PDB file of C-alpha atoms and ligand atoms in Angstrom:
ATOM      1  CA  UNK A  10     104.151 109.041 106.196  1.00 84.00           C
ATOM      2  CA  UNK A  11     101.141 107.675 104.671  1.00 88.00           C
ATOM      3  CA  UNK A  12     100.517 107.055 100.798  1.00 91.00           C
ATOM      4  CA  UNK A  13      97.876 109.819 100.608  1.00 93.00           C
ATOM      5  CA  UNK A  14     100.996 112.580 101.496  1.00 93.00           C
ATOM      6  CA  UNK A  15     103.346 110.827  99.665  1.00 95.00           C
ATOM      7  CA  UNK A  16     101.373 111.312  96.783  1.00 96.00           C
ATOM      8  CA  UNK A  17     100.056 115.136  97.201  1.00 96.00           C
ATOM      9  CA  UNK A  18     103.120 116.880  98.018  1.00 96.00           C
ATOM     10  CA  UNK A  19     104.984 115.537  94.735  1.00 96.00           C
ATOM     11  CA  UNK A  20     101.686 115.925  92.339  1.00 97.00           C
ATOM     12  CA  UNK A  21     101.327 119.673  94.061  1.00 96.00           C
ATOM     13  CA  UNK A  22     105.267 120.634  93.011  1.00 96.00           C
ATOM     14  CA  UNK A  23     104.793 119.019  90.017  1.00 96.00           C
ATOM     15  CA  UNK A  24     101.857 121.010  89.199  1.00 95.00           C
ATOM     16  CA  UNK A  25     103.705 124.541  90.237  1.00 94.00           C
ATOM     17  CA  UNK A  26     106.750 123.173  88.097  1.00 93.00           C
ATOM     18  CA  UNK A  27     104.696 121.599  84.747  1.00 92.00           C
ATOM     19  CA  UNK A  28     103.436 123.841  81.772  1.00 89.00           C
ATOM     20  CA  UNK A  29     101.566 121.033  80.754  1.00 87.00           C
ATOM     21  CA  UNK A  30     100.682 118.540  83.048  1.00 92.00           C
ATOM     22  CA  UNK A  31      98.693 115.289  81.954  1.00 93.00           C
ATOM     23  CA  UNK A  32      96.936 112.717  83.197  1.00 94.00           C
ATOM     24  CA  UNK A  33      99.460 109.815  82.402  1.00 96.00           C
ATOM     25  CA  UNK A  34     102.480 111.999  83.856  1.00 96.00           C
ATOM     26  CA  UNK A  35     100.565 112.629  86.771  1.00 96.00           C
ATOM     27  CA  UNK A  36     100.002 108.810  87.318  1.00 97.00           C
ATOM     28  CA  UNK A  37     103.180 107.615  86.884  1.00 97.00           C
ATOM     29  CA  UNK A  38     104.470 110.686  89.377  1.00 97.00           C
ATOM     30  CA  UNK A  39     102.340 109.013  91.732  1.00 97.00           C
ATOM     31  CA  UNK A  40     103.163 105.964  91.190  1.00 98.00           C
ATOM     32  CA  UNK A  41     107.261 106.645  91.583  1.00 97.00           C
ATOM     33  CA  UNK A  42     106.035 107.986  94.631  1.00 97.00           C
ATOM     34  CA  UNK A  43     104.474 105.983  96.571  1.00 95.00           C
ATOM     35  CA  UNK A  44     106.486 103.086  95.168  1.00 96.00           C
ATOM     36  CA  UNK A  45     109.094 102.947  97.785  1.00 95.00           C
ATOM     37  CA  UNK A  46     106.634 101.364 100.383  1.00 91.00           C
ATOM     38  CA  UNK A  47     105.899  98.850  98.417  1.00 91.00           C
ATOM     39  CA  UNK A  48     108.645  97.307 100.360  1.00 87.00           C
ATOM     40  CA  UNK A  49     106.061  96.551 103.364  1.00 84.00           C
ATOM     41  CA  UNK A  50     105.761  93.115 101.353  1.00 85.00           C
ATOM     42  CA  UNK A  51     109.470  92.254 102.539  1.00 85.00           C
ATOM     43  CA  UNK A  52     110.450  91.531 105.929  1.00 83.00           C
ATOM     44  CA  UNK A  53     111.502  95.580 106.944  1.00 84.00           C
ATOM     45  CA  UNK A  54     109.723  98.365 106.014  1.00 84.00           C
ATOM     46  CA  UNK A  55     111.807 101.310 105.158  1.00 89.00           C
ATOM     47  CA  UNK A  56     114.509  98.622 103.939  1.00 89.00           C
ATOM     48  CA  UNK A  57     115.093  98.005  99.911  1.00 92.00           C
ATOM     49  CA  UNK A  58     113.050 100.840  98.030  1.00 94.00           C
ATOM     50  CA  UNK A  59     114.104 103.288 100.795  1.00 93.00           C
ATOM     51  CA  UNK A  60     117.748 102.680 100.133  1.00 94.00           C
ATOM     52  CA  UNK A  61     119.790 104.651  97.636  1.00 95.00           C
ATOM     53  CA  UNK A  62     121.404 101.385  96.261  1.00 96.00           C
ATOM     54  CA  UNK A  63     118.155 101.166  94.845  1.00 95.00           C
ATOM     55  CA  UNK A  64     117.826 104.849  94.008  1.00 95.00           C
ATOM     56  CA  UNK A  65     120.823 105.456  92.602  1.00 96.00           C
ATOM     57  CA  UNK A  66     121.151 102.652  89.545  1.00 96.00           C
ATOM     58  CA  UNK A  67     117.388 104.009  89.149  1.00 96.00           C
ATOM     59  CA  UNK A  68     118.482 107.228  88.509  1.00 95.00           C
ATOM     60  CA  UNK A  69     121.179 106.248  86.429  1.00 96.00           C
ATOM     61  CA  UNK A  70     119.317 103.824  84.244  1.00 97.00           C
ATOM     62  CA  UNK A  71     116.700 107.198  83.809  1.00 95.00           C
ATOM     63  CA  UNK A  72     119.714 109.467  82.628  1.00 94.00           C
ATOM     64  CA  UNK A  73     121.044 106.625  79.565  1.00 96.00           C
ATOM     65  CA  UNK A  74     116.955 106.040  78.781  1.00 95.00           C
ATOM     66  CA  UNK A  75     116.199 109.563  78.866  1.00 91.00           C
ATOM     67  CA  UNK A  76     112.527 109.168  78.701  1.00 95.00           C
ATOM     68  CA  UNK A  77     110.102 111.740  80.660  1.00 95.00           C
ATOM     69  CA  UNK A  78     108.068 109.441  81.993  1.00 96.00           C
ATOM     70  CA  UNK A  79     111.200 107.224  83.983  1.00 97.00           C
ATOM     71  CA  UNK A  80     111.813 110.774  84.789  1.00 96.00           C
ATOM     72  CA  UNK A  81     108.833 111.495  86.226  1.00 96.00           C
ATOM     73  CA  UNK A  82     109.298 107.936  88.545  1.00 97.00           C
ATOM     74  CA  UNK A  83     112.490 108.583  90.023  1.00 97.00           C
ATOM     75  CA  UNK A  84     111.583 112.079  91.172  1.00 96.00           C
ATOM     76  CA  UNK A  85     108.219 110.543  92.526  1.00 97.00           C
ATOM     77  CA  UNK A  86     110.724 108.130  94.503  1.00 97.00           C
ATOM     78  CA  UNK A  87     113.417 110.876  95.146  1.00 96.00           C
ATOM     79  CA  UNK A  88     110.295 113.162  96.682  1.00 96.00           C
ATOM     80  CA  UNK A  89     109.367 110.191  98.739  1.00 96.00           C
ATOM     81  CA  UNK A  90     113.013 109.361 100.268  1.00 94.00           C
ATOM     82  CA  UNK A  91     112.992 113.429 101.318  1.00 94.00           C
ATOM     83  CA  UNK A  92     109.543 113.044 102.928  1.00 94.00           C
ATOM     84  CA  UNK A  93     110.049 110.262 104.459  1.00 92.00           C
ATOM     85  CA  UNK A  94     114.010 111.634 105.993  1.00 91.00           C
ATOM     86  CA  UNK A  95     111.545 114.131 108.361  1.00 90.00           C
ATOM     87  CA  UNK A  96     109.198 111.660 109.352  1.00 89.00           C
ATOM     88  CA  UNK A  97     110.903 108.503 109.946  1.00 88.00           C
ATOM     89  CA  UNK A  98     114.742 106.385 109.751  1.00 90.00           C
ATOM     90  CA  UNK A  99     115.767 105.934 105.948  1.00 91.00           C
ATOM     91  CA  UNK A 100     118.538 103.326 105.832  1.00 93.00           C
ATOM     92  CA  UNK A 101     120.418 104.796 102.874  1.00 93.00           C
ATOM     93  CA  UNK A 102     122.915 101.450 102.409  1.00 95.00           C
ATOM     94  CA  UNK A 103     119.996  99.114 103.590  1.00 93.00           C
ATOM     95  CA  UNK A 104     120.576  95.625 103.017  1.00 92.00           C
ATOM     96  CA  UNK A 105     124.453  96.296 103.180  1.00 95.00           C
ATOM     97  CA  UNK A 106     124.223  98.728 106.587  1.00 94.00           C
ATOM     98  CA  UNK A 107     120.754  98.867 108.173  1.00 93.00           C
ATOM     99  CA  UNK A 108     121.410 101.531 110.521  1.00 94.00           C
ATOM    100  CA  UNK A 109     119.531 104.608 109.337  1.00 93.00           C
ATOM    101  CA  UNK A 110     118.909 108.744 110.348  1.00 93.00           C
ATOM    102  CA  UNK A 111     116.514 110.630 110.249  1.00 92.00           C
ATOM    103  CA  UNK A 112     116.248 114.919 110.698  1.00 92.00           C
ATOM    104  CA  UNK A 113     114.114 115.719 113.704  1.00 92.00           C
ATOM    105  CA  UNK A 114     113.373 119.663 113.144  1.00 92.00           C
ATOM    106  CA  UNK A 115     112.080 120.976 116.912  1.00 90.00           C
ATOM    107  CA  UNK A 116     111.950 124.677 115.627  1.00 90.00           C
ATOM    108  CA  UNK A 117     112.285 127.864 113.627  1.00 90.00           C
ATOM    109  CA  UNK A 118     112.775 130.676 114.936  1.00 88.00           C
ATOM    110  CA  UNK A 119     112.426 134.151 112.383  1.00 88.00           C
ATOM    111  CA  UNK A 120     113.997 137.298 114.294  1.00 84.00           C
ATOM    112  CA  UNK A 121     112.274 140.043 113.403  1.00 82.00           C
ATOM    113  CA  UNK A 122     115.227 142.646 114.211  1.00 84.00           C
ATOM    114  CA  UNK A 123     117.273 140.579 110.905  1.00 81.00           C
ATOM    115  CA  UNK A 124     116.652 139.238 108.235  1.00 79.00           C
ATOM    116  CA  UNK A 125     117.718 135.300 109.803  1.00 86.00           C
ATOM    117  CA  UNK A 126     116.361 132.502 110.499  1.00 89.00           C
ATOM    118  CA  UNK A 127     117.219 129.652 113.148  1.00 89.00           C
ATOM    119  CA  UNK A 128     116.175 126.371 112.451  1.00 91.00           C
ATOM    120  CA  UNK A 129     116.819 124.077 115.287  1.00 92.00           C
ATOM    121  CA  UNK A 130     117.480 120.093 114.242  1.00 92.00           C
ATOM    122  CA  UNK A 131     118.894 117.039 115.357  1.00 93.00           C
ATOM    123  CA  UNK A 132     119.926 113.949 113.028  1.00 94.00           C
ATOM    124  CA  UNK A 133     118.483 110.768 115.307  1.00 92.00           C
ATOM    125  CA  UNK A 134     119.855 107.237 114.383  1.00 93.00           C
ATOM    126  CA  UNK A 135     117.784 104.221 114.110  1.00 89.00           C
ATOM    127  CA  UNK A 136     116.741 100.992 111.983  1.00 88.00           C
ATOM    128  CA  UNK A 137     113.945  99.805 109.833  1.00 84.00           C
ATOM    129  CA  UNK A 138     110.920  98.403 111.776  1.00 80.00           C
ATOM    130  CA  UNK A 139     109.654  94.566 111.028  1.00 81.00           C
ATOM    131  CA  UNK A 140     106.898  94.918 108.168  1.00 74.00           C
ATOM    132  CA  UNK A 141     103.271  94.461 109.595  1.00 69.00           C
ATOM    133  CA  UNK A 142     102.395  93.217 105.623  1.00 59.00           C
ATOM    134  CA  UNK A 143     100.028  96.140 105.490  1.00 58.00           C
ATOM    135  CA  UNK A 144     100.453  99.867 105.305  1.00 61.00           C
ATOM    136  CA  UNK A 145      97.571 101.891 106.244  1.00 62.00           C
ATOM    137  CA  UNK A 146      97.496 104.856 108.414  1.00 69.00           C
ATOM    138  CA  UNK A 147      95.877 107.864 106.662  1.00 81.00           C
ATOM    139  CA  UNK A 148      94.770 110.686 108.350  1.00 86.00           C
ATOM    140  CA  UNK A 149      91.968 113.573 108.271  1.00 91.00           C
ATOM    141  CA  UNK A 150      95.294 116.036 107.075  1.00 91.00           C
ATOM    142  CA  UNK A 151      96.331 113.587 104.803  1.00 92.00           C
ATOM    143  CA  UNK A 152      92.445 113.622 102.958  1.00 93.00           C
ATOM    144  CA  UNK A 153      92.838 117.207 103.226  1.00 94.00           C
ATOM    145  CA  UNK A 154      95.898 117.521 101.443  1.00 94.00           C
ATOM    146  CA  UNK A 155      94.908 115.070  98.809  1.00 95.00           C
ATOM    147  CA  UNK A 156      91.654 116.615  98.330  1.00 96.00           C
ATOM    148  CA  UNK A 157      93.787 119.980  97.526  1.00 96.00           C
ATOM    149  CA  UNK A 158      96.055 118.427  95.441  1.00 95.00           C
ATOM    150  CA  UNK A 159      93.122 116.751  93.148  1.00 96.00           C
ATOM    151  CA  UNK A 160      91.556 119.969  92.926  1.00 96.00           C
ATOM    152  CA  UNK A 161      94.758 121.363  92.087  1.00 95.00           C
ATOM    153  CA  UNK A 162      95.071 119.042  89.386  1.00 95.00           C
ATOM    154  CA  UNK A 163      91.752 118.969  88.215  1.00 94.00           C
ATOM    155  CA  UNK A 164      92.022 123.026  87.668  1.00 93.00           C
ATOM    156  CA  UNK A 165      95.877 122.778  85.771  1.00 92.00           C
ATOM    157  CA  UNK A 166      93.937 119.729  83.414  1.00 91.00           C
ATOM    158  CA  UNK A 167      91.014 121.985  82.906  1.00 89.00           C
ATOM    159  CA  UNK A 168      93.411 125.211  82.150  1.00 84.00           C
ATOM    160  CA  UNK A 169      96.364 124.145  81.044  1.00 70.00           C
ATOM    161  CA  UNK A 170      96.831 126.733  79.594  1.00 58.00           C
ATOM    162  CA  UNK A 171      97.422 129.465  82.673  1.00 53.00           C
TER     163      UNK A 171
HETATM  164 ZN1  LIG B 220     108.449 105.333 102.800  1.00 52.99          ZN
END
């Protein structure tokens, strides 16, 4: 998933979730989540920000600081670790176990007669890929959604008030 996703979807459930938003809570939302690729400047991407040996003392270090903007960071990263487990292998124990899974989602399927839904998924296995040293890869969706997202955000800064 590329940095311009990884950055909307958070910022757009922030912005449903915030009564407030700003402008410094919105950047360091972003930041937490595109953060985890950083790791393309190791030897794996998907390898130590995408594992939750790093997530987890992250999120413990933000519940003893208690301070809204580590907050903020770790559910930027969080958000990113979900987005990234449908589009890719996350290597939860990576550098300890590098095998990783990933949910492959091949349909939904809403009967009309009930009220049910079948969502058809498979969990694949697989392993981080050798790091390029560059992450790039952004799409005419991915401008969409971030075009949507800053408007989004532009309007809740504007009106903060609504
Ligand atoms: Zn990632």
């Amino acid at each position: 998933m590329d940095p311009l996703k990884h950055a909307s979807v958070p910022l757009l459930a922030f912005l449903a979730i915030s009564k407030s938003p700003s402008l410094a809570s919105v950047a360091v939302l972003v930041f937490g989540a595109i953060f985890p690729d950083f790791d393309v400047l190791f030897e794996e991407h998907r390898g130590y920000f995408h594992s939750i040996l790093f997530l987890i003392p992250l999120f413990a270090v933000s519940l003893y600081v208690q301070n809204i903007y580590l907050w903020l960071f770790v559910f930027g990263v969080g958000m990113h670790f979900f987005l990234d487990f449908f589009s890719g292998v996350i290597p939860f124990l990576y550098p300890v176990r590098k095998k990783g899974f990933e949910v492959k989602v091949s349909g939904i399927v809403i009967f009309e007669s009930s009220p049910r839904i079948n969502i058809k998924y498979e969990i694949l296995v697989g392993y981080p890929t050798k790091s390029r040293g560059s992450y790039v890869g952004l799409s005419n969706e991915s401008l969409a959604m971030a075009l949507v997202a800053l408007i989004a955000l532009l309007f809740r800064l504007k009106f903060s008030s609504l």
